[in-house]
CSV table of C-alpha atoms in Angstrom, one decimal:
chain,number,residue,atom,x,y,z
A,1,MET,CA,80.3,19.0,42.1
A,2,LYS,CA,82.2,20.8,39.6
A,3,ALA,CA,84.3,18.9,36.7
A,4,GLU,CA,87.5,19.7,38.9
A,5,GLU,CA,86.0,18.2,41.9
A,6,ILE,CA,85.1,15.0,40.2
A,7,GLN,CA,88.8,14.4,38.9
A,8,ASN,CA,89.7,14.8,42.8
A,9,VAL,CA,87.4,12.0,44.0
A,10,ASP,CA,89.0,8.6,44.6
A,11,HIS,CA,87.5,6.5,41.9
A,12,GLN,CA,88.5,3.3,43.4
A,13,GLU,CA,86.9,4.0,46.8
A,14,ILE,CA,83.6,4.9,44.7
A,15,ASP,CA,83.9,1.5,42.9
A,16,ARG,CA,84.4,-0.3,46.4
A,17,ARG,CA,81.6,1.5,48.3
A,18,VAL,CA,79.2,1.0,45.2
A,19,ARG,CA,80.1,-2.7,44.9
A,20,ASN,CA,79.6,-3.4,48.6
A,21,TYR,CA,76.4,-1.3,48.5
A,22,TRP,CA,74.9,-3.5,45.7
A,23,LEU,CA,76.3,-6.7,47.1
A,24,HIS,CA,74.6,-6.2,50.5
A,25,LYS,CA,71.3,-4.9,48.7
A,26,GLY,CA,71.6,-8.0,46.6
A,27,LEU,CA,71.9,-10.5,49.2
A,28,GLY,CA,69.5,-9.2,51.5
A,29,ILE,CA,66.7,-9.1,48.9
A,30,THR,CA,67.7,-12.7,47.6
A,31,GLY,CA,67.4,-13.6,51.2
A,32,VAL,CA,64.0,-12.2,51.8
A,33,VAL,CA,62.7,-13.8,48.6
A,34,LEU,CA,64.1,-17.3,49.4
A,35,VAL,CA,62.6,-17.1,53.2
A,36,VAL,CA,59.2,-16.1,52.2
A,37,LEU,CA,59.0,-18.8,49.4
A,38,HIS,CA,60.4,-21.6,52.0
A,39,GLY,CA,57.6,-20.2,54.3
A,40,LEU,CA,54.8,-20.4,51.7
A,41,LEU,CA,55.8,-23.9,50.7
A,42,LEU,CA,56.5,-25.2,54.1
A,43,PHE,CA,53.0,-23.9,55.6
A,44,ALA,CA,51.3,-25.5,52.6
A,45,GLY,CA,52.9,-28.7,53.0
A,46,LEU,CA,52.1,-29.0,56.7
A,47,ASP,CA,48.4,-30.4,55.6
A,48,ARG,CA,50.1,-33.3,54.4
A,49,ILE,CA,51.8,-34.1,57.6
A,50,MET,CA,49.0,-36.4,59.0
A,51,TRP,CA,50.8,-37.2,62.3
A,52,ILE,CA,50.1,-33.4,63.6
A,53,GLY,CA,47.1,-33.0,65.4
A,54,GLY,CA,44.8,-29.9,65.9
A,55,TYR,CA,46.6,-28.0,68.9
A,56,THR,CA,49.9,-29.2,67.8
A,57,ASN,CA,49.2,-28.2,64.2
A,58,VAL,CA,48.2,-24.4,65.2
A,59,VAL,CA,51.4,-24.0,67.5
A,60,THR,CA,53.7,-25.3,64.6
A,61,ARG,CA,51.9,-23.1,62.2
A,62,ILE,CA,52.4,-20.0,64.7
A,63,CYS,CA,56.0,-20.7,65.1
A,64,ILE,CA,56.8,-21.2,61.5
A,65,ILE,CA,55.1,-17.7,60.7
A,66,LEU,CA,56.9,-16.1,63.5
A,67,SER,CA,60.3,-17.6,62.6
A,68,HIS,CA,60.0,-16.5,59.3
A,69,TYR,CA,59.0,-13.1,60.2
A,70,VAL,CA,62.0,-12.7,62.2
A,71,ILE,CA,64.4,-14.0,59.6
A,72,VAL,CA,63.0,-11.6,57.1
A,73,GLN,CA,63.1,-8.4,59.5
A,74,ILE,CA,66.8,-9.4,59.8
A,75,LEU,CA,67.3,-9.6,56.3
A,76,ILE,CA,65.5,-6.1,55.8
A,77,PHE,CA,68.2,-4.7,58.4
A,78,VAL,CA,70.8,-6.0,56.1
A,79,ILE,CA,69.3,-4.2,53.1
A,80,GLN,CA,69.0,-1.1,55.0
A,81,GLY,CA,72.5,-1.5,56.1
A,82,ALA,CA,73.5,-1.4,52.3
A,83,GLU,CA,72.8,2.2,52.7
A,84,THR,CA,75.6,2.9,55.0
A,85,GLN,CA,78.3,1.7,52.5
A,86,ILE,CA,77.1,4.7,50.5
A,87,SER,CA,76.2,7.3,53.4
A,88,GLY,CA,79.4,6.4,55.5
A,89,SER,CA,81.2,8.6,53.2
A,90,LEU,CA,79.6,11.6,54.5
A,91,THR,CA,78.7,10.6,58.1
A,92,LYS,CA,81.9,8.9,59.1
A,93,SER,CA,84.6,9.8,56.4
A,94,CYS,CA,83.4,13.3,56.4
A,95,ASP,CA,83.9,13.4,52.4
A,96,PRO,CA,80.7,14.9,50.8
A,97,PHE,CA,82.4,14.8,47.5
A,98,LEU,CA,83.0,11.0,47.6
A,99,TYR,CA,79.2,10.6,48.8
A,100,GLU,CA,77.9,12.6,45.7
A,101,ALA,CA,80.0,10.7,43.5
A,102,CYS,CA,78.6,7.5,44.8
A,103,LEU,CA,75.0,8.5,44.8
A,104,TYR,CA,75.3,8.9,41.1
A,105,ARG,CA,75.9,5.2,40.6
A,106,VAL,CA,73.0,4.0,42.8
A,107,GLY,CA,69.3,4.2,43.1
A,108,GLY,CA,67.1,7.3,41.7
A,109,GLY,CA,64.0,8.8,42.9
A,110,THR,CA,63.1,11.9,45.5
A,111,LYS,CA,65.3,10.3,48.3
A,112,LYS,CA,68.3,10.5,46.0
A,113,GLN,CA,67.7,14.0,45.0
A,114,ILE,CA,67.6,15.0,48.9
A,115,ASN,CA,70.9,13.1,49.5
A,116,LEU,CA,72.4,15.0,46.6
A,117,ALA,CA,71.3,18.0,47.8
A,118,LEU,CA,72.8,17.2,51.3
A,119,ALA,CA,76.2,16.3,49.7
A,120,GLN,CA,76.4,19.5,47.6
A,121,TYR,CA,75.6,21.4,50.8
A,122,TYR,CA,78.3,19.9,53.0
A,123,GLU,CA,80.7,20.6,50.0
A,124,GLY,CA,80.1,24.2,50.6
A,125,ASN,CA,78.1,24.4,46.7
A,126,PHE,CA,75.2,26.1,48.2
A,127,GLU,CA,73.8,27.5,45.1
A,128,GLN,CA,73.7,23.8,43.3
A,129,SER,CA,72.3,22.5,46.7
A,130,TRP,CA,69.5,25.0,46.4
A,131,ASP,CA,68.8,24.1,42.5
A,132,THR,CA,68.7,20.4,43.6
A,133,ILE,CA,66.5,20.7,46.5
A,134,SER,CA,64.1,23.0,44.9
A,135,ARG,CA,63.2,20.3,42.2
A,136,VAL,CA,62.1,18.0,45.3
A,137,SER,CA,58.4,18.1,46.7
A,138,PRO,CA,58.0,17.4,50.4
A,139,ASP,CA,54.7,15.3,49.6
A,140,GLY,CA,55.2,11.9,51.1
A,141,LEU,CA,58.5,12.6,52.6
A,142,LYS,CA,58.9,10.7,55.9
A,143,LYS,CA,61.4,10.7,59.0
A,144,LYS,CA,64.9,11.6,58.1
A,145,TYR,CA,64.2,12.5,54.6
A,146,LYS,CA,61.4,14.9,55.7
A,147,TYR,CA,63.7,16.6,58.3
A,148,ASN,CA,66.9,16.9,55.7
A,149,TYR,CA,64.6,18.5,53.0
A,150,TYR,CA,63.3,21.1,55.5
A,151,MET,CA,66.6,21.7,57.3
A,152,LEU,CA,68.4,22.2,54.1
A,153,ARG,CA,65.7,24.5,52.5
A,154,SER,CA,65.7,26.7,56.0
A,155,ALA,CA,69.8,26.7,56.2
A,156,LEU,CA,69.9,27.9,52.4
A,157,LEU,CA,67.4,30.3,53.1
A,158,PHE,CA,69.1,31.9,55.8
A,159,ARG,CA,72.2,32.0,53.8
A,160,GLN,CA,70.4,33.9,50.9
A,161,GLY,CA,69.2,36.5,53.3
A,162,ARG,CA,65.6,35.3,53.4
A,163,ALA,CA,65.1,34.4,56.9
A,164,GLY,CA,61.5,35.7,56.9
A,165,GLU,CA,60.5,32.9,54.6
A,166,VAL,CA,61.7,30.0,57.2
A,167,ARG,CA,58.8,30.5,59.4
A,168,ASN,CA,56.4,29.1,56.6
A,169,LEU,CA,58.5,26.0,56.4
A,170,GLU,CA,58.6,25.3,59.8
A,171,ASP,CA,54.6,25.6,60.0
A,172,GLU,CA,54.5,23.1,56.8
A,173,PHE,CA,56.7,20.6,58.9
A,174,GLN,CA,54.4,21.0,61.9
A,175,ARG,CA,51.3,20.1,60.0
A,176,THR,CA,52.7,17.0,58.9
A,177,ILE,CA,54.0,15.6,62.3
A,178,GLY,CA,53.1,12.2,62.6
A,179,GLY,CA,54.6,10.6,65.7
A,180,ARG,CA,57.3,10.9,68.4
A,181,GLU,CA,60.2,10.8,65.7
A,182,ASP,CA,58.6,13.6,63.7
A,183,THR,CA,58.3,15.6,66.9
A,184,VAL,CA,62.0,15.2,67.6
A,185,TYR,CA,62.9,16.1,64.1
A,186,MET,CA,60.6,19.3,64.7
A,187,GLN,CA,62.5,20.4,67.8
A,188,LEU,CA,65.7,19.8,66.2
A,189,LEU,CA,64.5,22.2,63.2
A,190,CYS,CA,63.4,24.7,65.2
A,191,ALA,CA,66.5,24.6,67.8
A,192,SER,CA,68.7,25.1,64.6
A,193,ASN,CA,66.8,27.9,62.9
A,194,ASN,CA,66.4,29.6,66.2
A,195,MET,CA,70.0,29.5,66.8
A,196,ARG,CA,70.6,31.1,63.5
A,197,ARG,CA,68.0,33.8,64.1
A,198,ALA,CA,69.7,34.8,67.5
A,199,LEU,CA,73.1,35.0,65.6
A,200,GLU,CA,71.2,37.4,63.0
A,201,ASN,CA,70.1,39.4,66.1
A,202,LYS,CA,73.6,39.3,67.7
A,203,ASP,CA,72.0,37.6,70.8
A,204,TYR,CA,75.0,35.4,71.1
A,205,PRO,CA,73.9,34.0,74.7
A,206,SER,CA,70.4,32.8,73.3
A,207,ALA,CA,72.3,31.4,70.2
A,208,TYR,CA,74.4,29.3,72.6
A,209,GLY,CA,71.5,28.2,74.5
A,210,PHE,CA,69.9,27.1,71.2
A,211,LEU,CA,72.9,25.3,70.3
A,212,GLN,CA,72.8,23.5,73.5
A,213,ASP,CA,69.3,22.4,72.9
A,214,TYR,CA,70.3,21.1,69.4
A,215,THR,CA,73.1,19.0,70.9
A,216,ARG,CA,71.0,17.5,73.8
A,217,LEU,CA,68.4,16.5,70.9
A,218,TYR,CA,71.3,14.9,69.0
A,219,GLN,CA,73.1,13.2,71.7
A,220,ARG,CA,71.7,9.7,70.4
A,221,ASP,CA,73.7,10.3,67.2
A,222,SER,CA,77.6,10.0,67.9
A,223,GLN,CA,78.6,10.2,64.0
A,224,PRO,CA,81.8,12.2,63.0
A,225,TRP,CA,79.8,14.6,61.0
A,226,VAL,CA,77.6,15.7,63.8
A,227,LYS,CA,80.5,16.3,66.1
A,228,VAL,CA,82.1,18.5,63.6
A,229,GLY,CA,79.4,20.4,62.9
A,230,ILE,CA,78.5,21.1,66.5
A,231,ALA,CA,82.1,22.1,67.0
A,232,CYS,CA,82.0,24.5,64.2
A,233,TRP,CA,78.9,26.1,65.4
A,234,GLU,CA,80.6,26.5,68.9
A,235,GLY,CA,83.7,27.8,67.5
A,236,VAL,CA,82.0,30.6,65.6
A,237,LEU,CA,80.1,31.5,68.8
A,238,GLU,CA,83.4,31.5,70.9
A,239,TYR,CA,85.0,34.0,68.3
A,240,LEU,CA,81.9,36.2,68.2
A,241,CYS,CA,82.2,36.2,72.3
A,242,GLY,CA,85.9,36.9,71.9
A,243,ASN,CA,87.0,33.8,73.5
A,244,GLU,CA,89.7,32.9,71.1
A,245,THR,CA,91.3,30.2,73.0
A,246,GLY,CA,88.0,28.4,73.1
A,247,ALA,CA,87.3,29.0,69.5
A,248,ASP,CA,90.8,27.9,68.4
A,249,ALA,CA,90.3,24.5,70.3
A,250,ARG,CA,87.1,24.1,68.3
A,251,LEU,CA,89.0,24.8,65.2
A,252,ALA,CA,91.5,22.3,65.8
A,253,TYR,CA,88.9,19.6,66.3
A,254,VAL,CA,87.2,20.5,63.3
A,255,GLU,CA,90.5,20.7,61.2
A,256,LYS,CA,91.5,17.2,62.6
A,257,TYR,CA,88.1,15.4,62.0
A,258,GLY,CA,86.4,17.7,59.6
A,259,GLY,CA,87.7,16.0,56.4
A,260,LYS,CA,86.4,17.7,53.4
A,261,LEU,CA,83.4,19.2,55.0
A,262,PHE,CA,83.0,23.0,54.1
A,263,TYR,CA,83.0,23.7,57.9
A,264,VAL,CA,86.9,23.3,57.8
A,265,GLN,CA,87.4,26.1,55.4
A,266,GLU,CA,84.8,28.2,57.0
A,267,LEU,CA,86.3,28.3,60.5
A,268,LYS,CA,89.5,29.1,58.9
A,269,LYS,CA,87.9,31.9,56.8
A,270,ILE,CA,86.5,33.2,60.2
A,271,ARG,CA,89.8,33.1,61.9
A,272,GLU,CA,91.5,35.2,59.2
A,273,GLU,CA,88.7,37.9,59.3
A,274,LYS,CA,89.1,38.0,63.0
A,275,GLY,CA,92.8,38.3,62.7
A,276,LYS,CA,92.4,41.2,60.2
A,277,GLU,CA,90.0,43.2,62.0
A,278,GLU,CA,92.4,43.0,65.3
A,279,THR,CA,95.3,44.2,63.1
A,280,GLU,CA,93.3,47.0,61.9
A,281,ASP,CA,91.8,48.0,65.3
A,282,GLU,CA,95.4,48.2,66.5
A,283,GLY,CA,96.2,50.7,63.9
A,284,ARG,CA,93.1,52.8,64.5
A,285,THR,CA,93.3,56.2,66.7
A,286,SER,CA,91.7,56.4,69.7
A,287,GLY,CA,88.8,58.4,68.3
A,288,GLU,CA,87.7,55.5,66.0
A,289,THR,CA,85.5,52.9,66.7
A,290,CYS,CA,85.7,49.2,66.1
A,291,GLN,CA,83.5,47.8,63.5
A,292,ASN,CA,81.6,44.5,64.7
A,293,SER,CA,82.2,41.8,62.0
A,294,SER,CA,79.6,39.4,63.5
A,295,GLY,CA,76.9,40.2,60.7
A,296,GLU,CA,79.2,39.0,58.3
A,297,ILE,CA,80.0,35.5,60.0
A,298,SER,CA,76.7,35.0,61.4
A,299,GLU,CA,75.6,32.7,58.3
A,300,ASP,CA,74.9,29.2,58.8
A,301,VAL,CA,78.1,26.9,58.8
């Protein structure tokens, strides 16, 4: 974020989210430690309970282990849930500026850098996002962090006019697939990248088909920022295909729910450019040809 952008962030909201983050995480970690210690002490003490016989002793030990394992798993979910106190500022509130500000107050390491690059991307600070993600090595990344890394680099390369380098990223991701979840993420990455390629080639029907593939794969995720992103892509394609009614409906949705995501300003800019072109077209003589603006607005949004 730039200095003036930091000033506009609600610092009380930052404090609240960070406080809740540490509270959830602290309680979860403390609970795990106590449960593990309790299980160890109880397990060791069973040998002194003389009335427990052989079979009963075995069953009791198994029950103790299983019950403590279940409790630990629940507490791990609590710890993981602490992350939503921070990430919710982006995924639910659609405020990447608040998200970035919160990230500076928690954790560190590679995952934090990827999240920072993600926040900067959705702010529209693409150069800063590129600088941040370029300092990250993909080695050892798993699941959503690996996907976010390759998704960000791909999207930013398209914006920089370096689409030819994206195929190498897809090949890298393909070589690291380690299960069903990775396979779904690979399909998401390819659907998104193929849509951008189709846009660059002005093949709008194919672009819309790839967007439908992307939407179908993301049906399990109903978070607002995903819905806004898909609506923005739909709006771009509707404008490019000349369906202004459909495009305006998508823009209205993005404006209503998009918060501070850069999509809001992106679609407004596209609509303004489209309006200028129509005005210029009305003033042309019949011997002039209308310039197609799709090459200007087919960037990643």
